[in-house]
Amino acid sequence: MEAKVAGDKKVYDLYLLDPTGKGKVSDQYLAEGVTSLKGLRVGILSNQKPNADAVLEEIERHVIETIAPSKVARWAKRFQSIPAPPNMLDEIAGGVDIVFHGVGD
Amino acid sequence: MVQLMSERIGVSGSENAALELAWERGWTDGLPIVTPTEERTIAFLETLGLEPDQVIAQIPPRWADATVEKVVINSIMAGCRPEYVPVVIAAIEAIADQEFNLYGIQATTNPVAPMIVVNGPIASQLGFNSGPSALGQGTRANATVGRAVRLIMVNVGGGTPGDMDRATQGQPAKFTFCFAENEDESPWEPLHVERGFESTDSTVSVFSATGTTNLLDQGSVSARGLLMTYTSAMSIVGTNNVYLGGDPLFLVSPEHASTLAARGLSKSEIKKLLFEGGRVPEQAFSRQNIYILKARRPHLFEDDPKPAFIPVVDRPEDIQLVVVGGPGKHTTFVPTFGVSCGVTRRIRV
């Protein structure tokens, strides 16, 4: 059986409904980057993956050596597969200028 | 007149063309689906008397709305009867509960599938299997309700294998894992009563199953003997539970349940015994895994930095017991994700 054409509209033999959901589009923008490393406040957020702390500790050591931040603050998620709670994210956003965060294994 | 919001997609040719389209677009679990036509969808909605635009839950990681319409479309695809849809709706509500951690379950490398347990009068009314082969193939309600939940997780939530679903290997239960508790042959209160519902309520409970292990015990004639088998099964290094806690389950056949309860042991007493016996020797872990264990369950090392045994769960009540199956001396051990809690929801008809 071929599709029929009715006027300008193609008519098909069978129609099925799309089972998928559409994600919501939200306005999210990248934060403005820091323009100066002087007096930088640095955050470290561990995702609690195995070896995440080892990598982040090395990053922290390197950051301290190279840019001498005014502050280094550390946070850790409870488990890697649960998002950081909103109050922790608020603390991070309000307390530091940049944050290093491990994502994935 | 029912107004549908989903896009209508036309195909030329026979219904095979619709099946091929569904496969091409990744809308299936790999198996053929029932074509979700407008006519079928409207018929379901009119039978159920539900508004199609009602939002049941947002499904991660896409956080798209699982509307009644989308639930019905995916239930049709799974092969459900209209009367199964309220069960699917309750299961979607349950998996979307924050305590279940669906976002983590959808995205993880671990092989996690929602295990759906149906309790109450609706189980027999709709033909859910709680007896022989209840965890296996052959029963439409068991097979299609679990399948509908998975299709919704994929199609609405975006949990597509290799994309947002990062499961390293997956497991067969990701097709479907749904059954009714064998309340008639259980010596104890059923799961939903344990969780605060009336016996006359109909409910679904969801748990984050990471696999199943058959526990064959044809020799033990006492609870003590059976519990040796059960604790041995749970006391292994490789479960998520030993690293993360959580709520592992024992799906107990009626014959094993009868043995366990023969001297009057209650569910809570059995759970205490399982908690005491469910421990892994510290020396069974590699040094690298002890480092991980200390990071994930630091409370286990507070009193003693080098405990001789690691308890699999944090509390006796974390262990779940559900009676299911037919004749035969088997129990199925179901370890769970660890960072997820079982959730129970009432089925509204």
Short mmCIF file of C-alpha atoms in Angstrom, two decimals:
data_model
loop_
_atom_site.label_atom_id
_atom_site.label_comp_id
_atom_site.label_asym_id
_atom_site.label_seq_id
_atom_site.Cartn_x
_atom_site.Cartn_y
_atom_site.Cartn_z
CA MET A 1 0.00 0.00 0.00
CA GLU A 2 1.42 3.37 -0.94
CA ALA A 3 0.90 6.66 0.84
CA LYS A 4 -1.79 8.73 -0.71
CA VAL A 5 -1.61 12.43 -1.36
CA ALA A 6 -4.67 14.51 -0.55
CA GLY A 7 -4.19 17.98 -1.86
CA ASP A 8 -0.90 19.27 -0.46
CA LYS A 9 -0.89 16.85 2.44
CA LYS A 10 0.68 13.42 2.27
CA VAL A 11 -1.60 10.82 3.75
CA TYR A 12 0.00 7.79 5.29
CA ASP A 13 -1.38 4.33 5.77
CA LEU A 14 -0.78 4.24 9.51
CA TYR A 15 -0.03 6.79 12.21
CA LEU A 16 1.66 6.13 15.50
CA LEU A 17 2.09 8.47 18.42
CA ASP A 18 5.48 9.65 19.59
CA PRO A 19 6.20 7.98 22.95
CA THR A 20 9.03 10.29 23.92
CA GLY A 21 9.05 13.14 26.35
CA LYS A 22 10.72 16.43 25.71
CA GLY A 23 13.14 17.84 28.21
CA LYS A 24 12.49 21.31 29.42
CA VAL A 25 14.73 23.98 27.99
CA SER A 26 15.91 26.36 30.65
CA ASP A 27 17.97 29.47 30.36
CA GLN A 28 21.37 28.57 31.68
CA TYR A 29 24.48 30.54 30.98
CA LEU A 30 28.11 29.92 31.63
CA ALA A 31 29.34 31.87 34.61
CA GLU A 32 31.66 34.72 33.78
CA GLY A 33 35.24 33.56 33.97
CA VAL A 34 37.61 35.11 36.50
CA THR A 35 39.66 37.94 35.07
CA SER A 36 42.43 37.84 37.64
CA LEU A 37 44.10 35.09 39.62
CA LYS A 38 45.07 37.52 42.40
CA GLY A 39 43.34 36.73 45.66
CA LEU A 40 41.38 33.90 44.06
CA ARG A 41 39.12 31.81 46.28
CA VAL A 42 39.25 28.19 45.16
CA GLY A 43 36.75 25.44 45.88
CA ILE A 44 37.27 21.70 45.62
CA LEU A 45 34.16 19.50 45.29
CA SER A 46 34.76 15.77 45.49
CA ASN A 47 32.18 13.55 43.76
CA GLN A 48 33.31 10.68 46.03
CA LYS A 49 34.32 8.49 43.11
CA PRO A 50 37.23 6.14 43.86
CA ASN A 51 40.50 8.05 43.43
CA ALA A 52 38.65 11.37 43.05
CA ASP A 53 40.32 12.66 46.19
CA ALA A 54 43.76 11.68 44.94
CA VAL A 55 43.26 13.67 41.75
CA LEU A 56 41.72 16.65 43.51
CA GLU A 57 44.48 16.72 46.15
CA GLU A 58 47.08 16.92 43.38
CA ILE A 59 45.10 19.70 41.69
CA GLU A 60 44.86 21.55 44.99
CA ARG A 61 48.61 21.22 45.56
CA HIS A 62 49.35 22.51 42.08
CA VAL A 63 46.93 25.43 42.43
CA ILE A 64 48.45 26.48 45.74
CA GLU A 65 51.94 26.30 44.30
CA THR A 66 51.18 28.20 41.11
CA ILE A 67 48.61 30.87 41.98
CA ALA A 68 48.67 31.17 45.80
CA PRO A 69 44.89 31.46 46.28
CA SER A 70 43.57 33.50 49.18
CA LYS A 71 41.38 30.61 50.24
CA VAL A 72 40.88 26.91 49.48
CA ALA A 73 37.59 25.37 50.61
CA ARG A 74 36.60 21.72 50.27
CA TRP A 75 33.27 19.99 49.93
CA ALA A 76 32.29 16.40 49.25
CA LYS A 77 29.05 14.93 47.97
CA ARG A 78 27.60 12.15 50.08
CA PHE A 79 27.61 9.69 47.19
CA GLN A 80 28.67 10.04 43.59
CA SER A 81 25.27 9.23 42.12
CA ILE A 82 23.27 11.68 44.21
CA PRO A 83 23.45 15.35 43.17
CA ALA A 84 25.06 17.85 45.51
CA PRO A 85 22.28 19.32 47.66
CA PRO A 86 21.08 22.87 46.88
CA ASN A 87 22.44 24.33 50.12
CA MET A 88 25.91 22.99 49.31
CA LEU A 89 25.73 24.49 45.83
CA ASP A 90 24.67 27.83 47.35
CA GLU A 91 27.62 27.69 49.75
CA ILE A 92 30.01 26.99 46.90
CA ALA A 93 28.56 29.70 44.66
CA GLY A 94 28.74 32.26 47.46
CA GLY A 95 32.04 31.20 48.95
CA VAL A 96 34.55 30.75 46.12
CA ASP A 97 35.41 32.16 42.72
CA ILE A 98 36.19 28.90 40.92
CA VAL A 99 35.59 25.26 41.78
CA PHE A 100 37.29 22.06 40.72
CA HIS A 101 34.85 19.15 40.57
CA GLY A 102 35.40 15.52 39.55
CA VAL A 103 32.85 14.13 37.10
CA GLY A 104 32.80 10.48 36.07
CA ASP A 105 35.19 7.75 37.09
CA MET B 1 -13.44 14.41 22.72
CA VAL B 2 -10.00 13.38 23.92
CA GLN B 3 -7.29 15.80 22.82
CA LEU B 4 -3.89 14.26 22.38
CA MET B 5 -0.65 16.25 22.44
CA SER B 6 1.84 13.72 21.10
CA GLU B 7 3.15 14.09 17.57
CA ARG B 8 1.52 11.80 15.01
CA ILE B 9 4.07 10.11 12.81
CA GLY B 10 2.90 8.60 9.56
CA VAL B 11 4.31 5.50 7.93
CA SER B 12 3.61 3.95 4.58
CA GLY B 13 2.79 0.31 4.21
CA SER B 14 1.73 -2.21 6.78
CA GLU B 15 2.14 -2.22 10.57
CA ASN B 16 5.62 -3.68 9.99
CA ALA B 17 6.66 -0.22 8.84
CA ALA B 18 5.61 1.20 12.22
CA LEU B 19 7.62 -1.48 14.03
CA GLU B 20 10.69 -0.70 11.92
CA LEU B 21 10.30 3.00 12.65
CA ALA B 22 10.13 2.34 16.40
CA TRP B 23 13.32 0.30 16.20
CA GLU B 24 15.09 2.92 14.07
CA ARG B 25 14.23 5.68 16.53
CA GLY B 26 15.34 3.69 19.60
CA TRP B 27 11.87 3.62 21.09
CA THR B 28 11.91 -0.04 22.00
CA ASP B 29 13.76 -2.31 24.39
CA GLY B 30 14.97 -4.28 21.41
CA LEU B 31 11.78 -6.33 21.16
CA PRO B 32 8.82 -5.58 18.85
CA ILE B 33 6.22 -3.21 20.27
CA VAL B 34 2.47 -2.85 19.89
CA THR B 35 1.88 0.14 17.64
CA PRO B 36 0.63 3.09 19.71
CA THR B 37 -2.03 4.38 17.33
CA GLU B 38 -4.32 7.28 18.10
CA GLU B 39 -7.27 4.90 18.19
CA ARG B 40 -5.68 2.59 20.73
CA THR B 41 -4.53 5.50 22.89
CA ILE B 42 -7.95 7.17 22.89
CA ALA B 43 -9.63 3.85 23.67
CA PHE B 44 -7.34 3.37 26.69
CA LEU B 45 -7.95 6.91 27.95
CA GLU B 46 -11.73 6.62 27.56
CA THR B 47 -11.73 3.29 29.40
CA LEU B 48 -9.66 4.72 32.23
CA GLY B 49 -11.41 8.10 32.43
CA LEU B 50 -8.10 9.90 32.90
CA GLU B 51 -7.05 13.30 31.57
CA PRO B 52 -4.21 12.82 29.09
CA ASP B 53 -2.34 15.99 30.08
CA GLN B 54 -2.12 15.12 33.78
CA VAL B 55 1.55 14.96 34.77
CA ILE B 56 2.43 11.90 36.82
CA ALA B 57 6.09 12.73 37.37
CA GLN B 58 9.20 14.16 35.73
CA ILE B 59 11.56 11.40 34.64
CA PRO B 60 15.30 11.95 34.76
CA PRO B 61 17.79 12.45 33.26
CA ARG B 62 15.79 14.34 30.66
CA TRP B 63 13.30 15.52 33.33
CA ALA B 64 10.52 15.29 30.76
CA ASP B 65 6.91 15.03 31.90
CA ALA B 66 5.47 11.55 32.13
CA THR B 67 1.93 12.61 31.35
CA VAL B 68 -0.94 10.17 31.44
CA GLU B 69 -0.86 10.26 27.63
CA LYS B 70 2.80 9.26 27.50
CA VAL B 71 2.28 6.58 30.13
CA VAL B 72 -0.60 5.15 28.09
CA ILE B 73 1.35 5.27 24.81
CA ASN B 74 4.28 3.40 26.34
CA SER B 75 1.94 0.97 28.11
CA ILE B 76 0.32 0.16 24.78
CA MET B 77 3.75 -0.38 23.26
CA ALA B 78 4.59 -2.77 26.10
CA GLY B 79 1.47 -4.83 25.47
CA CYS B 80 -0.52 -3.75 28.54
CA ARG B 81 -4.25 -4.03 28.90
CA PRO B 82 -5.98 -0.74 29.81
CA GLU B 83 -6.66 -1.92 33.36
CA TYR B 84 -2.91 -2.31 33.98
CA VAL B 85 -2.27 1.41 33.50
CA PRO B 86 -3.10 2.47 37.09
CA VAL B 87 -0.41 0.00 38.22
CA VAL B 88 2.06 1.52 35.76
CA ILE B 89 1.14 5.01 37.00
CA ALA B 90 1.73 4.02 40.62
CA ALA B 91 5.08 2.45 39.66
CA ILE B 92 6.12 5.66 37.85
CA GLU B 93 5.17 7.71 40.90
CA ALA B 94 7.24 5.37 43.04
CA ILE B 95 10.37 5.40 40.89
CA ALA B 96 10.18 9.18 40.59
CA ASP B 97 10.27 9.57 44.37
CA GLN B 98 13.50 11.24 45.40
CA GLU B 99 14.28 8.40 47.80
CA PHE B 100 14.50 5.95 44.89
CA ASN B 101 17.23 8.04 43.21
CA LEU B 102 16.04 7.39 39.66
CA TYR B 103 18.54 9.89 38.29
CA GLY B 104 21.42 7.84 39.66
CA ILE B 105 19.81 4.59 38.54
CA GLN B 106 19.26 5.80 34.96
CA ALA B 107 22.81 7.02 34.48
CA THR B 108 24.96 4.61 36.48
CA THR B 109 27.43 2.05 35.17
CA ASN B 110 25.80 -0.42 37.58
CA PRO B 111 23.16 -2.87 36.28
CA VAL B 112 20.11 -1.46 38.07
CA ALA B 113 16.51 -2.31 37.22
CA PRO B 114 13.36 -1.31 39.11
CA MET B 115 11.97 -4.46 40.72
CA ILE B 116 8.21 -3.93 41.01
CA VAL B 117 6.23 -5.80 43.68
CA VAL B 118 2.45 -5.68 43.52
CA ASN B 119 0.43 -6.21 46.70
CA GLY B 120 -3.23 -6.20 47.62
CA PRO B 121 -6.46 -7.24 45.93
CA ILE B 122 -5.54 -5.81 42.54
CA ALA B 123 -2.86 -8.45 42.08
CA SER B 124 -5.28 -11.32 41.60
CA GLN B 125 -7.93 -9.10 39.99
CA LEU B 126 -5.55 -8.25 37.14
CA GLY B 127 -3.91 -11.65 36.89
CA PHE B 128 -0.45 -10.86 38.27
CA ASN B 129 1.53 -14.02 38.93
CA SER B 130 2.78 -14.56 42.47
CA GLY B 131 3.31 -18.29 42.17
CA PRO B 132 5.33 -20.60 39.91
CA SER B 133 7.56 -18.65 37.51
CA ALA B 134 6.41 -15.33 38.92
CA LEU B 135 9.90 -13.88 38.33
CA GLY B 136 10.09 -15.39 34.87
CA GLN B 137 8.24 -15.36 31.61
CA GLY B 138 4.66 -16.25 30.79
CA THR B 139 2.29 -13.83 32.55
CA ARG B 140 1.00 -10.82 30.61
CA ALA B 141 0.56 -8.52 33.62
CA ASN B 142 4.00 -9.28 35.06
CA ALA B 143 5.74 -8.95 31.71
CA THR B 144 4.03 -5.87 30.34
CA VAL B 145 3.79 -3.67 33.44
CA GLY B 146 7.52 -4.00 34.07
CA ARG B 147 8.18 -3.43 30.38
CA ALA B 148 6.02 -0.30 30.31
CA VAL B 149 8.01 1.18 33.19
CA ARG B 150 11.27 0.53 31.31
CA LEU B 151 9.93 2.03 28.06
CA ILE B 152 8.88 5.16 29.98
CA MET B 153 12.35 5.37 31.55
CA VAL B 154 13.85 5.21 28.05
CA ASN B 155 11.40 7.18 25.95
CA VAL B 156 10.26 9.84 28.41
CA GLY B 157 13.28 9.95 30.71
CA GLY B 158 15.98 9.58 28.09
CA GLY B 159 17.66 6.52 29.64
CA THR B 160 18.88 5.16 26.32
CA PRO B 161 21.65 2.52 26.49
CA GLY B 162 25.00 3.89 25.43
CA ASP B 163 23.72 7.44 25.73
CA MET B 164 22.49 8.61 29.14
CA ASP B 165 22.18 5.00 30.38
CA ARG B 166 25.83 4.19 30.97
CA ALA B 167 25.35 0.63 32.23
CA THR B 168 28.56 -1.31 31.67
CA GLN B 169 26.78 -4.60 31.10
CA GLY B 170 23.16 -4.13 32.13
CA GLN B 171 21.08 -7.13 33.15
CA PRO B 172 18.03 -9.05 31.87
CA ALA B 173 15.74 -7.45 34.48
CA LYS B 174 16.10 -4.19 32.55
CA PHE B 175 13.55 -5.68 30.14
CA THR B 176 11.03 -6.29 32.91
CA PHE B 177 11.00 -7.30 36.57
CA CYS B 178 7.53 -7.28 38.06
CA PHE B 179 5.58 -9.77 40.13
CA ALA B 180 3.00 -10.01 42.87
CA GLU B 181 3.79 -11.17 46.39
CA ASN B 182 2.37 -14.58 47.25
CA GLU B 183 0.35 -13.25 50.17
CA ASP B 184 -1.84 -16.36 50.40
CA GLU B 185 1.12 -18.64 51.13
CA SER B 186 3.09 -16.25 53.31
CA PRO B 187 3.29 -16.94 57.05
CA TRP B 188 3.91 -13.24 57.72
CA GLU B 189 2.33 -9.87 57.03
CA PRO B 190 2.74 -8.86 53.38
CA LEU B 191 5.26 -6.26 52.26
CA HIS B 192 2.79 -3.40 51.95
CA VAL B 193 1.34 -3.98 55.42
CA GLU B 194 4.89 -4.00 56.78
CA ARG B 195 5.32 -0.63 55.09
CA GLY B 196 2.25 0.90 56.71
CA PHE B 197 -0.63 0.10 54.38
CA GLU B 198 -3.79 -1.86 55.06
CA SER B 199 -4.02 -5.39 53.72
CA THR B 200 -6.97 -4.27 51.62
CA ASP B 201 -4.92 -1.54 49.93
CA SER B 202 -3.42 -2.27 46.55
CA THR B 203 0.15 -1.01 46.17
CA VAL B 204 3.32 -1.19 44.15
CA SER B 205 6.74 -1.20 45.77
CA VAL B 206 9.88 -0.54 43.76
CA PHE B 207 13.42 -1.58 44.63
CA SER B 208 16.71 -0.98 42.81
CA ALA B 209 17.65 -4.55 41.84
CA THR B 210 21.20 -5.19 40.65
CA GLY B 211 20.71 -8.86 39.82
CA THR B 212 19.34 -12.12 41.13
CA THR B 213 20.97 -15.19 42.62
CA ASN B 214 19.17 -18.50 43.09
CA LEU B 215 19.70 -19.84 46.61
CA LEU B 216 19.17 -23.57 46.42
CA ASP B 217 18.68 -25.06 49.85
CA GLN B 218 17.03 -28.45 49.74
CA GLY B 219 18.62 -29.77 52.92
CA SER B 220 17.87 -27.33 55.73
CA VAL B 221 14.87 -28.25 57.85
CA SER B 222 15.23 -25.36 60.28
CA ALA B 223 15.41 -21.59 60.12
CA ARG B 224 18.99 -21.83 61.42
CA GLY B 225 20.04 -23.91 58.44
CA LEU B 226 18.32 -21.68 55.91
CA LEU B 227 19.77 -18.57 57.46
CA MET B 228 23.25 -20.03 57.03
CA THR B 229 22.54 -20.19 53.29
CA TYR B 230 21.04 -16.72 53.19
CA THR B 231 23.83 -15.01 55.14
CA SER B 232 26.44 -16.76 53.06
CA ALA B 233 24.83 -15.37 49.89
CA MET B 234 24.73 -11.80 51.13
CA SER B 235 28.18 -11.83 52.72
CA ILE B 236 30.23 -11.25 49.57
CA VAL B 237 32.60 -8.49 48.57
CA GLY B 238 31.10 -7.58 45.21
CA THR B 239 27.61 -6.26 46.00
CA ASN B 240 26.77 -2.58 45.94
CA ASN B 241 25.20 -3.11 49.37
CA VAL B 242 28.46 -3.87 51.15
CA TYR B 243 29.98 -0.65 49.78
CA LEU B 244 26.91 1.56 50.10
CA GLY B 245 24.38 -0.04 52.45
CA GLY B 246 20.83 -0.02 51.11
CA ASP B 247 18.04 -2.60 51.10
CA PRO B 248 18.86 -6.05 49.69
CA LEU B 249 15.99 -8.50 49.35
CA PHE B 250 15.32 -12.17 49.84
CA LEU B 251 12.48 -13.38 47.62
CA VAL B 252 11.45 -16.42 49.63
CA SER B 253 9.56 -19.37 48.19
CA PRO B 254 6.55 -20.56 50.22
CA GLU B 255 8.38 -23.73 51.25
CA HIS B 256 11.38 -21.81 52.56
CA ALA B 257 9.04 -19.31 54.24
CA SER B 258 7.29 -22.17 56.00
CA THR B 259 10.62 -23.49 57.28
CA LEU B 260 11.73 -20.04 58.47
CA ALA B 261 8.46 -19.42 60.31
CA ALA B 262 7.96 -22.94 61.66
CA ARG B 263 8.98 -22.00 65.20
CA GLY B 264 7.23 -18.68 65.13
CA LEU B 265 10.03 -16.43 63.89
CA SER B 266 8.69 -13.10 62.72
CA LYS B 267 10.03 -11.11 59.79
CA SER B 268 11.76 -8.66 62.12
CA GLU B 269 13.41 -11.50 64.06
CA ILE B 270 14.67 -13.03 60.84
CA LYS B 271 15.99 -9.67 59.71
CA LYS B 272 17.93 -9.29 62.96
CA LEU B 273 19.49 -12.72 62.45
CA LEU B 274 20.36 -11.87 58.85
CA PHE B 275 21.86 -8.56 59.94
CA GLU B 276 24.05 -10.28 62.53
CA GLY B 277 25.16 -12.98 60.11
CA GLY B 278 25.47 -10.81 57.01
CA ARG B 279 29.07 -9.69 57.39
CA VAL B 280 32.13 -9.81 55.15
CA PRO B 281 35.61 -10.41 56.61
CA GLU B 282 37.68 -7.25 56.30
CA GLN B 283 40.50 -9.34 54.91
CA ALA B 284 38.31 -10.38 51.94
CA PHE B 285 38.60 -6.86 50.53
CA SER B 286 41.59 -5.72 48.51
CA ARG B 287 43.51 -2.84 50.08
CA GLN B 288 42.25 -0.52 47.36
CA ASN B 289 38.66 -1.49 48.10
CA ILE B 290 39.14 -0.92 51.84
CA TYR B 291 40.15 2.63 50.92
CA ILE B 292 36.88 2.98 48.94
CA LEU B 293 34.86 1.39 51.74
CA LYS B 294 36.26 3.83 54.28
CA ALA B 295 35.24 6.75 52.07
CA ARG B 296 31.73 5.45 51.44
CA ARG B 297 30.83 4.00 54.87
CA PRO B 298 33.09 5.88 57.28
CA HIS B 299 30.79 5.16 60.23
CA LEU B 300 31.90 1.51 60.13
CA PHE B 301 35.44 2.55 61.02
CA GLU B 302 34.69 5.11 63.74
CA ASP B 303 34.95 2.77 66.72
CA ASP B 304 37.59 0.50 65.24
CA PRO B 305 39.84 1.55 62.34
CA LYS B 306 40.36 -2.10 61.42
CA PRO B 307 37.15 -4.03 62.13
CA ALA B 308 37.32 -7.78 61.60
CA PHE B 309 33.96 -7.90 59.79
CA ILE B 310 32.04 -5.44 57.65
CA PRO B 311 28.21 -5.58 58.00
CA VAL B 312 26.46 -5.68 54.64
CA VAL B 313 23.68 -3.31 55.74
CA ASP B 314 23.44 -0.66 58.42
CA ARG B 315 20.25 -1.86 60.14
CA PRO B 316 18.24 -5.10 60.32
CA GLU B 317 15.16 -3.37 58.93
CA ASP B 318 17.08 -2.54 55.73
CA ILE B 319 16.82 -6.21 54.71
CA GLN B 320 13.59 -6.99 52.86
CA LEU B 321 11.70 -10.30 52.77
CA VAL B 322 9.03 -10.98 50.13
CA VAL B 323 7.30 -14.34 49.66
CA VAL B 324 6.90 -15.32 46.01
CA GLY B 325 6.91 -18.46 43.91
CA GLY B 326 5.50 -21.94 43.78
CA PRO B 327 6.58 -25.36 45.06
CA GLY B 328 10.33 -25.86 45.44
CA LYS B 329 13.04 -25.05 47.92
CA HIS B 330 14.48 -21.89 46.42
CA THR B 331 14.99 -18.32 47.49
CA THR B 332 16.25 -15.53 45.26
CA PHE B 333 18.74 -13.07 46.71
CA VAL B 334 18.46 -9.60 45.16
CA PRO B 335 21.24 -7.18 46.00
CA THR B 336 20.34 -3.56 45.38
CA PHE B 337 21.99 -0.35 44.21
CA GLY B 338 22.83 0.92 47.66
CA VAL B 339 22.17 4.61 47.04
CA SER B 340 18.45 4.04 46.61
CA CYS B 341 15.59 3.22 48.98
CA GLY B 342 12.56 1.10 48.20
CA VAL B 343 9.37 3.12 47.76
CA THR B 344 5.74 2.00 48.04
CA ARG B 345 2.80 3.77 46.43
CA ARG B 346 -0.92 3.10 46.54
CA ILE B 347 -2.55 2.11 43.24
CA ARG B 348 -5.48 4.37 42.50
CA VAL B 349 -8.20 2.88 40.33
#
